[in-house]
Amino acid sequence: MKVFSEKKQIAPVINTFRANHKTIGYVATMGALHKGHLALVEKALDENDAVVVSIFVNPTQFNNPDDLEKYPRTLEGDVKLLETLSNDILVYAPTVADIYEGKTESEHFDFDGLEHEMEGRFREGHFNGVATVVKRFFEILKPDNAYFGEKDFQQLQIIKKLVEKYQIPVSVIGCRIYREPSGLAMSSRNARLKDAHLKAAPFIYKTLKVAKKRFGTKSANNVTEWVENQFKGQALLELEYFIIADANTLKVSTRKTKNKKYRAFIAVYAGDVRLIDNIALN
Ligand code: PAF
């Protein structure tokens, strides 16, 4: 397994792939890899001649310094996990200096309002940080196909918008959410959950599934109120938001319109760990 820490090392390898018309699949990660990441990498391996995985905890997308500091960093274990899939995967695990070249700041983006909803409202500057780093990775790694999980559905929509607005020649492929047998969406943050919170957290998806059922017959407002009430009875889980939104614009929906796709989005604190999840409603 080749692990590169500098763009000048990986650039010639990428250029050789491109010169030989080999397709490059790309999976962006912040490390602490789990089965959800591995499923993205497997899909990338199936669909491309070469696969690059980036492992980089991106400082500019954290609005909370404590969250950045506590984010798990497990490069050695991550590389071992990737080796279970293939020894040919290229890992790019750069330093902050290699990506930001002395100026650790986000660019400012306009994503036609997508960036102001949900996570954008609760995590100031988050999507500018995400888009800055993903745009750099696309420039450095020049992938044909890039795979992102639907757990971060808003991020996925924003990356699609980034590619469209900047005409970056990459196909952005959304992949379904991978869940623990308990229903809890897989996330690197789950590793930080205390036992009691880990036991309580499957309530999030359980509630999303019931909300989906209720959405068949009830209004968005009614379902939202119902979910908010469910969380009032949960001592270990604190609801930050539950929103039913148009799956394209991500704007909150209060009434249903035929032929529109809706999705429910949720953010919950389990102790000091912030978890997000979402579900297609129709
Ligand atoms: O989803 C993530 O892990 C990150 O936001 C990403 C896309 C790797 C950018 O840092």
Short mmCIF file of C-alpha atoms and ligand atoms in Angstrom, two decimals:
data_model
loop_
_atom_site.label_atom_id
_atom_site.label_comp_id
_atom_site.label_asym_id
_atom_site.label_seq_id
_atom_site.Cartn_x
_atom_site.Cartn_y
_atom_site.Cartn_z
CA MET A 1 0.00 0.00 0.00
CA LYS A 2 1.43 3.39 -0.97
CA VAL A 3 0.84 6.24 1.46
CA PHE A 4 1.68 9.73 0.20
CA SER A 5 1.94 12.75 2.46
CA GLU A 6 2.83 15.36 -0.16
CA LYS A 7 1.03 16.39 -3.32
CA LYS A 8 4.30 16.59 -5.21
CA GLN A 9 4.80 12.84 -4.56
CA ILE A 10 1.35 11.74 -5.67
CA ALA A 11 1.07 14.14 -8.64
CA PRO A 12 3.35 12.14 -11.00
CA VAL A 13 1.45 8.92 -10.20
CA ILE A 14 -1.85 10.61 -11.02
CA ASN A 15 -0.39 12.07 -14.21
CA THR A 16 0.77 8.62 -15.34
CA PHE A 17 -2.72 7.16 -14.77
CA ARG A 18 -4.25 9.95 -16.79
CA ALA A 19 -1.69 9.66 -19.58
CA ASN A 20 -2.55 5.94 -19.83
CA HIS A 21 -6.31 6.66 -19.87
CA LYS A 22 -6.86 4.83 -16.59
CA THR A 23 -9.96 5.95 -14.71
CA ILE A 24 -9.43 7.21 -11.18
CA GLY A 25 -11.99 6.68 -8.42
CA TYR A 26 -11.74 8.84 -5.32
CA VAL A 27 -13.01 8.58 -1.75
CA ALA A 28 -12.49 11.61 0.53
CA THR A 29 -12.31 10.83 4.23
CA MET A 30 -11.19 12.31 7.52
CA GLY A 31 -9.94 8.89 8.60
CA ALA A 32 -11.18 6.74 11.51
CA LEU A 33 -12.47 4.52 8.75
CA HIS A 34 -15.48 2.27 9.29
CA LYS A 35 -17.52 -0.13 7.15
CA GLY A 36 -19.39 2.75 5.56
CA HIS A 37 -16.13 4.18 4.17
CA LEU A 38 -14.99 0.72 3.09
CA ALA A 39 -18.21 0.26 1.13
CA LEU A 40 -17.46 3.50 -0.77
CA VAL A 41 -13.93 2.29 -1.47
CA GLU A 42 -15.22 -1.09 -2.68
CA LYS A 43 -17.59 0.62 -5.09
CA ALA A 44 -14.73 2.81 -6.31
CA LEU A 45 -12.55 -0.30 -6.81
CA ASP A 46 -15.33 -1.98 -8.80
CA GLU A 47 -15.91 0.97 -11.09
CA ASN A 48 -12.40 2.37 -11.75
CA ASP A 49 -8.90 1.31 -12.82
CA ALA A 50 -7.25 3.04 -9.86
CA VAL A 51 -8.51 4.27 -6.48
CA VAL A 52 -7.25 7.07 -4.26
CA VAL A 53 -8.42 7.55 -0.68
CA SER A 54 -7.58 10.80 1.07
CA ILE A 55 -7.28 10.85 4.84
CA PHE A 56 -7.22 14.38 6.20
CA VAL A 57 -8.88 15.95 9.22
CA ASN A 58 -9.68 19.29 7.63
CA PRO A 59 -9.31 22.10 10.19
CA THR A 60 -11.31 24.71 8.25
CA GLN A 61 -14.58 22.76 8.40
CA PHE A 62 -14.68 22.57 12.21
CA ASN A 63 -16.52 25.43 13.87
CA ASN A 64 -15.77 23.95 17.28
CA PRO A 65 -12.03 23.72 18.19
CA ASP A 66 -12.80 21.06 20.79
CA ASP A 67 -14.47 18.87 18.15
CA LEU A 68 -11.40 19.29 15.88
CA GLU A 69 -9.04 18.35 18.69
CA LYS A 70 -11.07 15.29 19.71
CA TYR A 71 -11.62 14.01 16.17
CA PRO A 72 -10.11 10.48 16.05
CA ARG A 73 -6.82 10.17 14.14
CA THR A 74 -5.95 6.54 13.40
CA LEU A 75 -3.86 6.53 10.20
CA GLU A 76 -2.08 3.22 10.84
CA GLY A 77 -5.32 1.34 11.54
CA ASP A 78 -6.98 3.02 8.55
CA VAL A 79 -4.23 1.84 6.20
CA LYS A 80 -4.55 -1.70 7.57
CA LEU A 81 -8.29 -1.67 6.95
CA LEU A 82 -7.79 -0.47 3.37
CA GLU A 83 -5.24 -3.24 2.84
CA THR A 84 -8.01 -5.76 3.53
CA LEU A 85 -9.68 -4.52 0.32
CA SER A 86 -6.66 -4.11 -1.98
CA ASN A 87 -2.96 -3.36 -1.84
CA ASP A 88 -3.22 -1.17 -4.91
CA ILE A 89 -5.19 1.62 -3.25
CA LEU A 90 -3.28 4.89 -3.11
CA VAL A 91 -3.61 6.73 0.18
CA TYR A 92 -3.05 10.47 0.26
CA ALA A 93 -2.70 11.59 3.88
CA PRO A 94 -1.34 15.13 3.60
CA THR A 95 -0.26 17.53 6.31
CA VAL A 96 -2.20 20.76 6.87
CA ALA A 97 0.74 22.63 5.29
CA ASP A 98 0.61 20.50 2.14
CA ILE A 99 -3.05 21.39 1.59
CA TYR A 100 -3.19 24.97 2.87
CA GLU A 101 0.39 26.14 2.14
CA GLY A 102 0.64 28.35 5.20
CA LYS A 103 -2.81 29.93 4.90
CA THR A 104 -5.27 27.70 6.74
CA GLU A 105 -8.41 29.52 5.61
CA SER A 106 -11.55 28.68 3.65
CA GLU A 107 -12.52 30.18 0.34
CA HIS A 108 -15.99 31.70 0.27
CA PHE A 109 -18.62 29.92 -1.83
CA ASP A 110 -22.14 30.59 -3.02
CA PHE A 111 -24.12 27.38 -3.42
CA ASP A 112 -27.44 29.02 -4.27
CA GLY A 113 -28.61 28.85 -0.67
CA LEU A 114 -27.91 25.14 -0.05
CA GLU A 115 -25.16 26.18 2.36
CA HIS A 116 -27.48 28.20 4.62
CA GLU A 117 -29.84 25.36 5.57
CA MET A 118 -29.53 22.86 8.41
CA GLU A 119 -25.84 22.10 9.03
CA GLY A 120 -24.98 25.49 7.54
CA ARG A 121 -27.18 27.18 10.14
CA PHE A 122 -25.79 25.23 13.07
CA ARG A 123 -22.15 24.99 11.96
CA GLU A 124 -21.04 28.45 10.84
CA GLY A 125 -18.51 28.29 7.96
CA HIS A 126 -18.62 24.48 7.81
CA PHE A 127 -19.45 24.14 4.12
CA ASN A 128 -16.92 26.76 3.03
CA GLY A 129 -14.32 24.56 4.74
CA VAL A 130 -15.64 21.36 3.15
CA ALA A 131 -15.83 22.88 -0.34
CA THR A 132 -12.36 24.45 -0.05
CA VAL A 133 -10.72 21.14 0.79
CA VAL A 134 -12.74 19.01 -1.64
CA LYS A 135 -12.00 21.44 -4.50
CA ARG A 136 -8.26 21.17 -3.66
CA PHE A 137 -8.41 17.40 -3.55
CA PHE A 138 -10.18 17.34 -6.93
CA GLU A 139 -7.44 19.60 -8.36
CA ILE A 140 -4.63 17.46 -6.94
CA LEU A 141 -6.08 13.98 -7.56
CA LYS A 142 -8.00 14.65 -10.81
CA PRO A 143 -10.51 11.82 -10.26
CA ASP A 144 -13.05 10.70 -12.86
CA ASN A 145 -15.50 9.50 -10.19
CA ALA A 146 -15.84 10.64 -6.58
CA TYR A 147 -17.92 8.73 -4.02
CA PHE A 148 -19.69 10.41 -1.09
CA GLY A 149 -22.10 8.94 1.44
CA GLU A 150 -25.70 10.07 1.74
CA LYS A 151 -25.37 10.31 5.50
CA ASP A 152 -24.00 13.78 4.81
CA PHE A 153 -26.74 14.44 2.29
CA GLN A 154 -26.38 18.21 2.41
CA GLN A 155 -22.63 17.90 1.86
CA LEU A 156 -23.30 15.62 -1.12
CA GLN A 157 -25.68 18.18 -2.69
CA ILE A 158 -23.18 20.97 -2.08
CA ILE A 159 -20.33 19.02 -3.68
CA LYS A 160 -22.55 18.37 -6.72
CA LYS A 161 -23.20 22.12 -6.87
CA LEU A 162 -19.46 22.87 -6.49
CA VAL A 163 -18.65 20.63 -9.44
CA GLU A 164 -21.41 22.19 -11.55
CA LYS A 165 -20.46 25.79 -10.71
CA TYR A 166 -16.72 25.34 -11.23
CA GLN A 167 -17.16 22.90 -14.11
CA ILE A 168 -14.87 20.36 -12.48
CA PRO A 169 -14.72 17.24 -14.71
CA VAL A 170 -15.68 14.64 -12.10
CA SER A 171 -18.83 12.56 -11.57
CA VAL A 172 -20.05 12.85 -8.01
CA ILE A 173 -21.70 9.61 -6.95
CA GLY A 174 -23.95 9.46 -3.89
CA CYS A 175 -23.96 6.17 -1.95
CA ARG A 176 -26.57 4.88 0.47
CA ILE A 177 -26.18 5.19 4.23
CA TYR A 178 -24.49 2.23 5.95
CA ARG A 179 -25.92 1.33 9.34
CA GLU A 180 -24.94 -0.72 12.34
CA PRO A 181 -27.24 -3.71 12.99
CA SER A 182 -28.90 -1.44 15.60
CA GLY A 183 -29.84 1.01 12.84
CA LEU A 184 -27.37 3.68 13.97
CA ALA A 185 -25.80 5.34 10.92
CA MET A 186 -22.10 4.52 10.70
CA SER A 187 -19.90 7.47 11.55
CA SER A 188 -16.35 8.00 12.76
CA ARG A 189 -17.88 9.90 15.67
CA ASN A 190 -19.63 6.74 16.95
CA ALA A 191 -16.26 5.61 18.33
CA ARG A 192 -16.48 8.47 20.83
CA LEU A 193 -19.90 7.48 22.20
CA LYS A 194 -20.00 6.33 25.82
CA ASP A 195 -21.73 2.97 26.35
CA ALA A 196 -25.01 4.47 27.56
CA HIS A 197 -25.15 6.86 24.58
CA LEU A 198 -24.31 4.07 22.16
CA LYS A 199 -27.29 2.15 23.53
CA ALA A 200 -29.56 5.20 23.30
CA ALA A 201 -28.49 6.39 19.82
CA PRO A 202 -30.41 3.80 17.68
CA PHE A 203 -33.53 5.71 18.80
CA ILE A 204 -32.58 8.30 16.15
CA TYR A 205 -33.11 5.99 13.16
CA LYS A 206 -36.05 4.24 14.83
CA THR A 207 -37.76 7.62 15.09
CA LEU A 208 -36.87 8.54 11.49
CA LYS A 209 -38.52 5.33 10.26
CA VAL A 210 -41.74 6.06 12.16
CA ALA A 211 -41.63 9.69 10.95
CA LYS A 212 -41.46 8.38 7.38
CA LYS A 213 -44.54 6.24 7.95
CA ARG A 214 -46.46 9.12 9.54
CA PHE A 215 -45.50 11.43 6.66
CA GLY A 216 -47.69 9.24 4.42
CA THR A 217 -50.85 10.53 6.13
CA LYS A 218 -49.85 13.55 8.22
CA SER A 219 -48.54 17.06 7.47
CA ALA A 220 -44.84 17.94 7.73
CA ASN A 221 -45.61 20.17 10.74
CA ASN A 222 -47.47 17.39 12.47
CA VAL A 223 -44.61 14.91 11.94
CA THR A 224 -42.04 17.47 13.11
CA GLU A 225 -43.97 18.16 16.29
CA TRP A 226 -44.35 14.44 16.91
CA VAL A 227 -40.58 13.86 16.57
CA GLU A 228 -39.77 16.80 18.84
CA ASN A 229 -42.06 15.31 21.49
CA GLN A 230 -40.47 11.87 21.18
CA PHE A 231 -37.06 13.34 22.01
CA LYS A 232 -38.41 15.12 25.11
CA GLY A 233 -38.63 11.67 26.69
CA GLN A 234 -35.00 10.81 25.92
CA ALA A 235 -32.71 11.71 28.81
CA LEU A 236 -29.49 10.82 26.95
CA LEU A 237 -30.29 12.38 23.57
CA GLU A 238 -30.72 16.08 22.92
CA LEU A 239 -32.44 16.98 19.67
CA GLU A 240 -30.76 19.89 17.88
CA TYR A 241 -33.06 19.90 14.88
CA PHE A 242 -35.51 17.76 12.97
CA ILE A 243 -36.50 19.16 9.60
CA ILE A 244 -38.54 17.95 6.67
CA ALA A 245 -37.14 19.52 3.54
CA ASP A 246 -37.39 19.50 -0.23
CA ALA A 247 -34.65 17.01 -1.22
CA ASN A 248 -33.42 19.32 -3.99
CA THR A 249 -33.43 22.79 -2.46
CA LEU A 250 -33.07 21.54 1.14
CA LYS A 251 -35.56 24.23 2.16
CA VAL A 252 -37.91 23.38 5.02
CA SER A 253 -41.31 22.19 3.80
CA THR A 254 -44.43 22.93 5.71
CA ARG A 255 -46.84 21.60 3.09
CA LYS A 256 -46.61 18.68 0.68
CA THR A 257 -46.69 19.14 -3.09
CA LYS A 258 -47.21 16.26 -5.50
CA ASN A 259 -44.14 15.11 -7.46
CA LYS A 260 -41.69 16.68 -5.03
CA LYS A 261 -39.14 14.58 -3.20
CA TYR A 262 -38.95 15.10 0.54
CA ARG A 263 -36.36 14.08 3.07
CA ALA A 264 -36.18 14.27 6.85
CA PHE A 265 -32.96 15.47 8.46
CA ILE A 266 -31.95 15.21 12.07
CA ALA A 267 -29.09 16.32 14.34
CA VAL A 268 -28.83 15.01 17.89
CA TYR A 269 -26.34 15.36 20.71
CA ALA A 270 -25.56 12.09 22.49
CA GLY A 271 -23.50 13.51 25.36
CA ASP A 272 -20.89 15.70 23.67
CA VAL A 273 -21.03 13.74 20.39
CA ARG A 274 -23.09 15.30 17.63
CA LEU A 275 -24.80 12.77 15.35
CA ILE A 276 -26.66 13.42 12.11
CA ASP A 277 -28.90 11.18 10.02
CA ASN A 278 -31.56 11.48 7.32
CA ILE A 279 -34.15 9.47 5.45
CA ALA A 280 -35.99 9.74 2.12
CA LEU A 281 -39.70 10.22 2.87
CA ASN A 282 -41.23 9.46 -0.53
O1 PAF B 1 -17.37 13.84 4.93
C1 PAF B 1 -16.20 14.02 5.32
O2 PAF B 1 -15.57 13.17 5.93
C2 PAF B 1 -15.53 15.37 5.05
O3 PAF B 1 -16.45 16.41 5.14
C3 PAF B 1 -14.76 15.41 3.71
C4 PAF B 1 -15.70 15.26 2.53
C5 PAF B 1 -13.72 14.31 3.70
C6 PAF B 1 -14.05 16.75 3.56
O4 PAF B 1 -13.13 16.99 4.58
#
